[in-house]
Coordinates of C-alpha atoms and ligand atoms in Angstrom, one line a residue:
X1 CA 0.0 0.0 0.0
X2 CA 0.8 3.5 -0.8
X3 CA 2.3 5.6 2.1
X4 CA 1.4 8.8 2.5
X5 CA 4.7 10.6 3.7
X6 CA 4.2 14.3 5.1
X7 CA 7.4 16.7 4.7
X8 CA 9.6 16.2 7.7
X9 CA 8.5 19.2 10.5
X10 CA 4.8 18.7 9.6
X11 CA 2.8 19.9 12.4
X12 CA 0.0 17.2 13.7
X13 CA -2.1 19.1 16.2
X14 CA -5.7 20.3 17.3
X15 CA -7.4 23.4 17.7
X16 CA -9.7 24.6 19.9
X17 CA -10.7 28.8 21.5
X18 CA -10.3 30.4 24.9
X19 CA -14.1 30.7 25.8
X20 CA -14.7 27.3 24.4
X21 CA -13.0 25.2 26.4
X22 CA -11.3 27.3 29.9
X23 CA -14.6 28.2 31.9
X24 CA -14.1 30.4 34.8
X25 CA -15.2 33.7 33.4
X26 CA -14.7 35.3 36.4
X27 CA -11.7 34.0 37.8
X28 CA -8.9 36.1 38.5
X29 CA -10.0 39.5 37.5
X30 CA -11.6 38.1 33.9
X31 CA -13.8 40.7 32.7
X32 CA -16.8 39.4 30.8
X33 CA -17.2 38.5 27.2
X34 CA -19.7 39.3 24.6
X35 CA -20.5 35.6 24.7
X36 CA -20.3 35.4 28.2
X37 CA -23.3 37.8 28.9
X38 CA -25.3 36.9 25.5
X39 CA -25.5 33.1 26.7
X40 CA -27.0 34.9 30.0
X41 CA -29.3 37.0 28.1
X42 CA -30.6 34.8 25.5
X43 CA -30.4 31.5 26.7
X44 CA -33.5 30.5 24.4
X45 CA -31.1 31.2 21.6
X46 CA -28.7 28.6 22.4
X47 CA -29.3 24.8 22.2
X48 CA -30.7 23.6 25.3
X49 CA -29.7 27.0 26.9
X50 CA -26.7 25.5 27.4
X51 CA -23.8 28.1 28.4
X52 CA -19.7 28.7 28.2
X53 CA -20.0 29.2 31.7
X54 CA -17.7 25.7 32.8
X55 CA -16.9 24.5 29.2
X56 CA -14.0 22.2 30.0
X57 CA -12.8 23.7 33.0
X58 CA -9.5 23.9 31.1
X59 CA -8.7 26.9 33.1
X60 CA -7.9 24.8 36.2
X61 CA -6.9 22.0 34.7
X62 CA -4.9 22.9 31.6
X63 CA -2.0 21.3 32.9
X64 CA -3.6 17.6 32.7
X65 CA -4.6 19.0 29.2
X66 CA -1.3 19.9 27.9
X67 CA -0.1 16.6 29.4
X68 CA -3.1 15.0 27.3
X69 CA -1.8 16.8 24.1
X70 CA 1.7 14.8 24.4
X71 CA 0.2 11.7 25.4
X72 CA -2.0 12.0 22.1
X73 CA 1.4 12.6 20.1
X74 CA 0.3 16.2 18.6
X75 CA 3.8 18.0 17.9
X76 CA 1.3 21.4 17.3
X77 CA -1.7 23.1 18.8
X78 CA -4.0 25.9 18.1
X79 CA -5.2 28.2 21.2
X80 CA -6.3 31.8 21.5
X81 CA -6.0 34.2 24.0
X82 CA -8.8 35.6 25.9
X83 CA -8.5 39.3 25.5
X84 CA -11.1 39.9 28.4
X85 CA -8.4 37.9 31.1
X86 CA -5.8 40.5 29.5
X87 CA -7.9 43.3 29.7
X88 CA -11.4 43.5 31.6
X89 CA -12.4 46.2 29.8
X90 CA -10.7 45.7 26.4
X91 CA -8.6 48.8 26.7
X92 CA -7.1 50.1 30.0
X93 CA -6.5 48.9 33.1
X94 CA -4.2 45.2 32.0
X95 CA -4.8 42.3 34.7
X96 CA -1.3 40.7 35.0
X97 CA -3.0 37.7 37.0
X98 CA -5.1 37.0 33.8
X99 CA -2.2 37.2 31.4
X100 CA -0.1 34.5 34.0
X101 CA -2.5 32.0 32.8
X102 CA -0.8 31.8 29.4
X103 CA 2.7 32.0 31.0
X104 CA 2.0 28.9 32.3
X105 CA 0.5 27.2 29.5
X106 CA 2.5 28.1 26.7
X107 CA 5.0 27.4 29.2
X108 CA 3.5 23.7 30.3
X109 CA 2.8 23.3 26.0
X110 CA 6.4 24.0 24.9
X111 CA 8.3 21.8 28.2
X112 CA 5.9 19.3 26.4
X113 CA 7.6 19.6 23.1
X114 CA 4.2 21.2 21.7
X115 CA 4.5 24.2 19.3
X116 CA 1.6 26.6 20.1
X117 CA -0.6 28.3 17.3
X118 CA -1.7 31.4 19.6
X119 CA -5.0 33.2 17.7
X120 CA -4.9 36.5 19.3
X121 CA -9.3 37.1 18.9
X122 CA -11.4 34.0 18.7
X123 CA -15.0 35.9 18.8
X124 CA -14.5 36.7 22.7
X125 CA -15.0 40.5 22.2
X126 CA -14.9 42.3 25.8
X127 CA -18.0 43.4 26.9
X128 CA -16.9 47.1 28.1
X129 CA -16.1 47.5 24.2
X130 CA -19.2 45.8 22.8
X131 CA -21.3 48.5 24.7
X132 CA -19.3 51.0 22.9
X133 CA -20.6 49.9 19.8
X134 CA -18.3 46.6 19.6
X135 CA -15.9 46.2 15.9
X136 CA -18.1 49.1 14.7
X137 CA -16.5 51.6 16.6
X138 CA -12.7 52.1 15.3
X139 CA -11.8 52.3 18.8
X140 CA -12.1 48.6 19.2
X141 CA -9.4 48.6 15.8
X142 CA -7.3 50.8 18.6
X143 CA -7.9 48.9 21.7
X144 CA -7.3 45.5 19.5
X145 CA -3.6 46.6 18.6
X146 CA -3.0 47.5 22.3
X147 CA -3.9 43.9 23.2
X148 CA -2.3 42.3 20.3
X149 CA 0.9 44.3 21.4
X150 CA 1.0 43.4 24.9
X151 CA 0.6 39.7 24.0
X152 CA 3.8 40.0 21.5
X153 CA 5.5 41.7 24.7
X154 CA 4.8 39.2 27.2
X155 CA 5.0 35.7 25.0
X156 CA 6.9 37.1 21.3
X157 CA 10.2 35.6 23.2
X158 CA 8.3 31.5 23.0
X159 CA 5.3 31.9 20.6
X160 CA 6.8 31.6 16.7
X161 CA 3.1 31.2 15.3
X162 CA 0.9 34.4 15.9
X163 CA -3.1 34.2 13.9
X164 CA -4.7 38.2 14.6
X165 CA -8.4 36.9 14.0
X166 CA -10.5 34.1 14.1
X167 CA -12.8 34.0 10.8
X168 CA -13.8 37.4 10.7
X169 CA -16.3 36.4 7.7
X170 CA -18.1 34.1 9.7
X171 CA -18.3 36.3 13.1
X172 CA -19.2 38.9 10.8
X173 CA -21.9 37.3 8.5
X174 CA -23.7 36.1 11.7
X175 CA -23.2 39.2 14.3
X176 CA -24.5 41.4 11.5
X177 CA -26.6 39.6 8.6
X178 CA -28.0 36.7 10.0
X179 CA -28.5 37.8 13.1
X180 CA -27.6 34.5 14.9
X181 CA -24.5 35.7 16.8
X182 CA -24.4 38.5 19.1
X183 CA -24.8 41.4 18.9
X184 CA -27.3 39.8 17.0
X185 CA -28.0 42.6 14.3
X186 CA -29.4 42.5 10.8
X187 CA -28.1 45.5 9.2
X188 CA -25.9 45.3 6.5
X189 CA -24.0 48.8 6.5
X190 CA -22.9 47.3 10.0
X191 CA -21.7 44.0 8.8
X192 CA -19.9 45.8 6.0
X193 CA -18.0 48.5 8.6
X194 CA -17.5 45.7 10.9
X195 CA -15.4 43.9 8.3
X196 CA -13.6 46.6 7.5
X197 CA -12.6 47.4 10.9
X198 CA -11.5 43.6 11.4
X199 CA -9.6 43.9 7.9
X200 CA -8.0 47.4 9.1
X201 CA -7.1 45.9 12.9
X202 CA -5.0 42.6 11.1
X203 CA -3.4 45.2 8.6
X204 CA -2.2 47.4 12.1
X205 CA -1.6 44.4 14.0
X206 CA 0.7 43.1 11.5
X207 CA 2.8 46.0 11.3
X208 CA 2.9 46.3 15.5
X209 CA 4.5 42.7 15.1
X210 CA 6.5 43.2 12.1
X211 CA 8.5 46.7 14.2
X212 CA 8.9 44.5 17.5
X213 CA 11.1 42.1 15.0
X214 CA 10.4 39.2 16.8
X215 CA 11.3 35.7 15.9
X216 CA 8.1 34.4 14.6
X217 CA 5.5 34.3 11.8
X218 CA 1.9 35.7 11.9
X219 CA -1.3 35.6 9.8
X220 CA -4.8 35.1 9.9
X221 CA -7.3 32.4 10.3
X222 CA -10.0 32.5 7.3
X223 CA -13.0 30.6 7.1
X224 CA -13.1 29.5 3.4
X225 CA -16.2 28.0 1.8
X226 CA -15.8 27.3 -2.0
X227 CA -18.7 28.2 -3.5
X228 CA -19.7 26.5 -6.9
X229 CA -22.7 27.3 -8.9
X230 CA -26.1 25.1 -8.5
X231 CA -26.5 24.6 -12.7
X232 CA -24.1 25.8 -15.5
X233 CA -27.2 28.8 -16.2
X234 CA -25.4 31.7 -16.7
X235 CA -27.3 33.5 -13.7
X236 CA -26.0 31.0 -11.0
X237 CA -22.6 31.3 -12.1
X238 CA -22.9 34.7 -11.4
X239 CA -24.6 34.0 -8.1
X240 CA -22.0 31.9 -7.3
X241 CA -19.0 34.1 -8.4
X242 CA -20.7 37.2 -6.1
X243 CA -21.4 34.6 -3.0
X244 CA -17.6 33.9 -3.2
X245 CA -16.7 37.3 -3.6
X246 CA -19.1 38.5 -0.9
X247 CA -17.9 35.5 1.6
X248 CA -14.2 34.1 0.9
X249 CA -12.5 37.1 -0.9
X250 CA -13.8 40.2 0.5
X251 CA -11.5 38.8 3.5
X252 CA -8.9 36.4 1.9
X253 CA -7.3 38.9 -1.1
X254 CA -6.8 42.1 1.1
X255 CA -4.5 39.9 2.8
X256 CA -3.2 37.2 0.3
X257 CA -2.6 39.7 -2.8
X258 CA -3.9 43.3 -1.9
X259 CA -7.7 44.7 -2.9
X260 CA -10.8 43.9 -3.1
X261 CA -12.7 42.0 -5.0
X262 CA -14.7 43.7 -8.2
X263 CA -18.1 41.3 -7.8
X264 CA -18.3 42.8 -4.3
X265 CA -16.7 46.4 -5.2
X266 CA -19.1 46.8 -7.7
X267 CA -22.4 45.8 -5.5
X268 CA -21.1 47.9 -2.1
X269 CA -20.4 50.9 -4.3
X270 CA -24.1 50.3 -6.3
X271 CA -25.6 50.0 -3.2
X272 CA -24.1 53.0 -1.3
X273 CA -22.5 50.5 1.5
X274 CA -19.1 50.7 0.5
X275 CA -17.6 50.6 4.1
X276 CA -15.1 53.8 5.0
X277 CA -11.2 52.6 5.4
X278 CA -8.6 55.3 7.2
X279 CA -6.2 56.2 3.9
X280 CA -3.6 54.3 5.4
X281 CA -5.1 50.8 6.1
X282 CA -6.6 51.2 2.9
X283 CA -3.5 50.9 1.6
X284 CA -1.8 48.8 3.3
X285 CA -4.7 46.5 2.3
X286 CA -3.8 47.2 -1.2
X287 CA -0.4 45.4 -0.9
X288 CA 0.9 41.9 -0.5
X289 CA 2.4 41.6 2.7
X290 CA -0.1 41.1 5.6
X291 CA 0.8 37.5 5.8
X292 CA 3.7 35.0 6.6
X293 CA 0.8 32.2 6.3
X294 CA -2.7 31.6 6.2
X295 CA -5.1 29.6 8.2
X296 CA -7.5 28.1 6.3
X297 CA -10.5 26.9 7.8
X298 CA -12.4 24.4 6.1
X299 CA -15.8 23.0 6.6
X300 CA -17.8 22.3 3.9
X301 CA -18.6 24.4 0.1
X302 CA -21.5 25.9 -0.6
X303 CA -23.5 25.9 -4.3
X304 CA -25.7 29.2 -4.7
X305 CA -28.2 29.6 -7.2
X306 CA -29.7 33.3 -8.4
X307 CA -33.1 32.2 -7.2
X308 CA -33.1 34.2 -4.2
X309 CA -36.8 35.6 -3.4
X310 CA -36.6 36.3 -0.1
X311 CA -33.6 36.8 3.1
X312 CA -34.3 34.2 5.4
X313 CA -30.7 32.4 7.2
X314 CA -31.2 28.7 9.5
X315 CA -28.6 27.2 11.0
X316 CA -29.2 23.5 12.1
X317 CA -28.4 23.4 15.9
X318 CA -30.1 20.6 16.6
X319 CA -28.5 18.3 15.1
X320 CA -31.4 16.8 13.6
X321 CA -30.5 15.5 9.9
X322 CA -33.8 16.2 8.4
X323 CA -33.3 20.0 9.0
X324 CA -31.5 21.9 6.4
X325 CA -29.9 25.0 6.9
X326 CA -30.7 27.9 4.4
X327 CA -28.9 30.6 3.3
X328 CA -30.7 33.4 1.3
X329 CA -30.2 36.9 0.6
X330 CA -32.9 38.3 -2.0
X331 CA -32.3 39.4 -4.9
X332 CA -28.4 38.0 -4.8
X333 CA -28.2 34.3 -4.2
X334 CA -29.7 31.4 -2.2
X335 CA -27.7 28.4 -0.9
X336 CA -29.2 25.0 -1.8
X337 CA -28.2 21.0 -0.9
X338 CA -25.5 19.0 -3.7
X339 CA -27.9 16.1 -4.5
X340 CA -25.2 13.7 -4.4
X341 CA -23.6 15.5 -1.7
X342 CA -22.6 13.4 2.0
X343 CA -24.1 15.6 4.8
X344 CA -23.2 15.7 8.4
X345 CA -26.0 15.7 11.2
X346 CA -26.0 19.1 11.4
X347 CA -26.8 19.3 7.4
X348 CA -22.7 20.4 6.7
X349 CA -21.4 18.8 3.9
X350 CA -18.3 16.3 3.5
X351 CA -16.5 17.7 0.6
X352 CA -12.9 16.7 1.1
X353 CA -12.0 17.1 -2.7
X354 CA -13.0 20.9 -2.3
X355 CA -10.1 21.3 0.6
X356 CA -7.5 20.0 -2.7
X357 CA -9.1 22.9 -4.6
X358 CA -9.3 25.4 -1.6
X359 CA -5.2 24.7 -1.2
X360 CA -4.4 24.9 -5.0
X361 CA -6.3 28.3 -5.2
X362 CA -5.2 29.5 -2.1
X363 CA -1.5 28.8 -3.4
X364 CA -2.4 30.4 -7.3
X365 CA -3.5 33.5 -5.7
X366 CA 0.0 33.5 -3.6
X367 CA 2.3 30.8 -4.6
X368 CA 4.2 29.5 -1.7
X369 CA 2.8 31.1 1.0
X370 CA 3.1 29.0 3.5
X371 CA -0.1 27.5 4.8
X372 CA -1.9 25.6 8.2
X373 CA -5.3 24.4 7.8
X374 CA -6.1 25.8 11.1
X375 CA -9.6 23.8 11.4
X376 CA -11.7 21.1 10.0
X377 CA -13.4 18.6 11.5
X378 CA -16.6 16.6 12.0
X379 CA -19.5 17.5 14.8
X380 CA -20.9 14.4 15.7
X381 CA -23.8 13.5 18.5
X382 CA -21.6 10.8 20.6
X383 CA -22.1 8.7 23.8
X384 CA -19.4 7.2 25.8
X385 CA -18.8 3.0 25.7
X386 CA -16.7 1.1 27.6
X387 CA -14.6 4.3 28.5
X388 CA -14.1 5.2 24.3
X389 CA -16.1 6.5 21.2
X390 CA -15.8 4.7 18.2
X391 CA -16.2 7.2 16.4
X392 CA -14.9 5.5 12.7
X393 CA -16.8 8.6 10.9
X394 CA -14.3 11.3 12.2
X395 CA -11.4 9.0 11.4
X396 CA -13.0 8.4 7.8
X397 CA -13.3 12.4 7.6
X398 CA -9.8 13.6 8.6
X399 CA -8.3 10.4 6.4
X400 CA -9.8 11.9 3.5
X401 CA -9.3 15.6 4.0
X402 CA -5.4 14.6 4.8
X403 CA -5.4 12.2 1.6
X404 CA -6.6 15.9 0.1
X405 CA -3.8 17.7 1.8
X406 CA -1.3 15.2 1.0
X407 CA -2.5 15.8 -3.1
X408 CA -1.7 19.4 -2.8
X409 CA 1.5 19.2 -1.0
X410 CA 2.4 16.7 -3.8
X411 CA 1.6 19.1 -6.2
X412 CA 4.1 21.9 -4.4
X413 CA 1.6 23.5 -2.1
X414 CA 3.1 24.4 1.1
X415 CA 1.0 23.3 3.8
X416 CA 3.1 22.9 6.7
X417 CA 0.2 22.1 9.3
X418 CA -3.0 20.4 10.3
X419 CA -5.3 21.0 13.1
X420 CA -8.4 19.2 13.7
X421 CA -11.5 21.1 15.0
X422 CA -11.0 19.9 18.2
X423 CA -9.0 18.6 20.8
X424 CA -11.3 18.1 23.0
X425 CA -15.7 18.4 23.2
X426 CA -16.4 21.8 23.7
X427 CA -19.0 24.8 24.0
X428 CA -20.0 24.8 19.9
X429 CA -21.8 28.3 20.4
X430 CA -25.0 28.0 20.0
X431 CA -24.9 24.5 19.4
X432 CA -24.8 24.1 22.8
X433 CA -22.5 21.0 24.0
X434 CA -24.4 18.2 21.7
X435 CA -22.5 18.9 18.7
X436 CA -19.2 16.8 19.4
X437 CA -16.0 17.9 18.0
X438 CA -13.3 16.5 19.8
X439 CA -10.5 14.0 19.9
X440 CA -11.3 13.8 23.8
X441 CA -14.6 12.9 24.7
X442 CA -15.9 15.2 27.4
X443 CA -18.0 13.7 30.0
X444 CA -20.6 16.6 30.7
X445 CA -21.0 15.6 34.4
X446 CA -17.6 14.6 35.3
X447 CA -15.8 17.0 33.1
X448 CA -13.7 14.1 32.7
X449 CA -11.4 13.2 29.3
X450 CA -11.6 10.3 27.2
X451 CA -9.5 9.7 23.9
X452 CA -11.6 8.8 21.4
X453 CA -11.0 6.0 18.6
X454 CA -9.8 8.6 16.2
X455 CA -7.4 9.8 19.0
X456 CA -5.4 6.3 18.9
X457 CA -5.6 6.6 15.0
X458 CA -4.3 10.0 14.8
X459 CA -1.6 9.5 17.0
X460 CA -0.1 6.5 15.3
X461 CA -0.7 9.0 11.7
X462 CA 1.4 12.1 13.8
X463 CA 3.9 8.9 15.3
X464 CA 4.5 7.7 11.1
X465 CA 4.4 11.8 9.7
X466 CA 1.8 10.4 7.3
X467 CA -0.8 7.6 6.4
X468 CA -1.1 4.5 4.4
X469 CA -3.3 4.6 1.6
X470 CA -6.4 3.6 1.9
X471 CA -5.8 2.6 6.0
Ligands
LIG1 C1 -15.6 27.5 13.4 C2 -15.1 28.2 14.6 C3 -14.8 27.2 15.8 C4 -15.7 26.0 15.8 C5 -16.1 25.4 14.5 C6 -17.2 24.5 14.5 O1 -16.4 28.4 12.7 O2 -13.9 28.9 14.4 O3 -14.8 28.0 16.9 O4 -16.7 26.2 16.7 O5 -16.4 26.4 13.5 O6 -18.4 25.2 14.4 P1 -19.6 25.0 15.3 O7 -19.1 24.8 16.7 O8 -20.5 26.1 15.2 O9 -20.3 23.7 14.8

């Protein structure tokens, strides 16, 4: 049989977020979240108003986690800071006791032999900013460079891999359009401000690292969902060609080539929404250097058809497979279901073929950038047996999206990393806790950790730096 052989230094981790796993929102000075106070507020919005309030607990026990991580053979793993342990109040007063968390566990990760992926903003806005009108207001752009800065002052000496944001297309298509995120608004001047403030704080961000010359590389985590047309009609190829441009480039070519896209260009500026950029981020989003790598984040593709009557968004959190998720904007496009597509329980689809494609583009737009798929996984409704999960369908999914990674690294695409969405169960926003992610199974009562089938399977893959053919 064939064997897959990864290039030597390939990194074999897991990802996971700060308010998704640690719990203790309060400990230690932590100032609250905008997750942390919608969950309180709108508990009917979350599946079975469940809460980040424990998570894991990885906040007291992250040293049995990092342990975990070795013991599961990972060389790499994905975290992100929680800005509201740094700073209470997003800007201001700093809380050293909150910031002595990460000493430790970058520390605990790296005397482990683990190389840490640190996101600097996974969604966990501080509350004191979202009352001040949140990534609308450019003092949040301000008050994110502050925090960015201090983190490069306090771990730039051990962290080499730096990400500024956490799919801003995604925490900005559902804070803003669909409404399903806090702050929960459905206004699209906002969304389209919004993502030009998270565009404009990477572009500063990367410059504050770039002066401190430190020893490492930084980027940017983008959620990237090919879109392909629904038929070969002329009008859903152009539905499809603006739903990319509206949802993968508007983020991904400011920072992998410089500008915008014209599909979206064209239809801000027709529409009157073209957001407002400061002169200089504009142009420094104009150029080709906001990124050492990319994260790519990859999920599923989407196939949009022009048939869009009305705006309606639904996103499956129950996890009930007869419930699709829709995706319409009137007028534009409309999402719809590949008939001979493989979906998940929560209606996402398996498309490993489209991660191949999503690399080789990725790499045409900007050959050898380096890249890290910096998520992609399987959510899965799971019960504990005899102390393990046999969970064959996550192993059957990250087999084939590696098989796909292997393809484009054979055909001189530089992807130096995989992390599987997740190490461990954790809070899936407002999937609640049902929708399992993890490589550890999380016992909801006990909080306890179990390595799942596909744990054993991806250690011995990390162990061999690649995978048989086929196994
Ligand atoms: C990404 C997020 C992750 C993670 C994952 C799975 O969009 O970056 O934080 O949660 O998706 O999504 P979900 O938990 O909503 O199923």
């Amino acid at each position: 049989m064939e064997k897959l052989s990864f290039p030597k230094g390939f990194i074999w981790g897991a990802a996971t977020s700060a308010i998704q796993i640690e719990g203790s929102p309060t400990a230690d000075g932590k100032g609250p979240s905008v997750w942390d106070s919608f969950c309180k507020e709108h508990p009917e919005r979350i599946y079975q108003r469940e809460s980040p309030e424990i998570a894991c607990d990885h906040y007291k026990g992250f040293r049995e986690d990092a342990r975990l991580v070795k013991e599961l053979g990972h060389n790499g793993y994905r975290l992100s800071i929680s800005w509201p342990r740094l700073f209470p109040e997003g800007a201001g007063t700093f809380n050293a006791k909150g910031a002595a968390f990460y000493d430790e566990l970058f520390d605990e990760l790296l005397k482990n032999g683990i190389e840490p992926n640190v996101t600097l903003y996974h969604w966990d806005l501080p509350l004191a900013l979202a009352d001040k009108g949140g990534w609308e207001n450019p003092e949040t752009i301000e008050a994110f460079v502050n925090y960015a800065e201090k983190c490069f002052s306090l771990y730039g000496d051990r962290i080499k891999l730096w990400s500024t944001l956490n799919e801003p297309a995604w925490t900005t298509l559902n804070g803003y359009v669909t409404g399903l995120h806090p702050p929960c608004k459905t206004d699209y001047r906002a969304a389209l401000q919004v993502s030009a403030n998270f565009l404009s704080a990477h572009a500063r961000v990367v410059q504050t690292f770039r002066a401190l010359k430190l020893n490492g590389k930084i980027g940017i985590a983008l959620n990237l969902s090919p879109v392909f047309p629904a038929s070969q009609s002329f009008e859903d190829v152009e539905a499809a060609a603006l739903a990319d441009a509206v949802l993968n480039k508007w983020f991904s070519q400011p920072v992998l080539t410089g500008g915008f896209p014209k599909e979206a260009t064209n239809l801000y500026n027709k529409e009157g929404l073209f957001p407002h950029f400061e002169d200089s981020d504009f142009s420094l989003l104009n150029r080709n250097d906001l990124v050492d790598f990319v994260g790519v984040n990859y999920y599923y593709p989407h196939y949009a058809t022009s048939d869009a009557k009305e705006t309606a968004f639904h996103l499956n959190i129950t996890g009930d497979k007869n419930e699709s998720c829709l995706f319409s904007i009137a007028g534009l496009f409309r999402f719809v279901k590949n008939p001979t597509g493989t979906y998940t329980e929560w209606a996402w689809e398996i498309a490993p073929e489209v991660l191949y494609q999503l690399l080789k583009s990725v790499h045409l737009q900007r050959p050898g950038l380096p890249i890290y798929v910096t998520e992609n996984g399987i959510g899965r409704d799971e019960t504990l047996e005899n102390g393990t999960v046999d969970d064959q369908e996550r192993i059957n999914f990250v087999k084939l999206h590696l098989e796909a990674i292997y393809k484009a690294i054979t055909e001189d695409v530089d992807v130096k990393g995989y992390y599987m969405w997740s190490l461990m169960d954790n809070f899936s926003w407002i999937n609640g806790f049902k929708k399992r992610y993890g490589f550890l199974f999380v016992d909801r009562k006990t909080l306890k950790r179990y390595p799942k089938k596909s744990a054993y399977w991806y250690k011995k893959v990390a162990a061999d730096n690649g995978l048989a053919a086929g196994q």
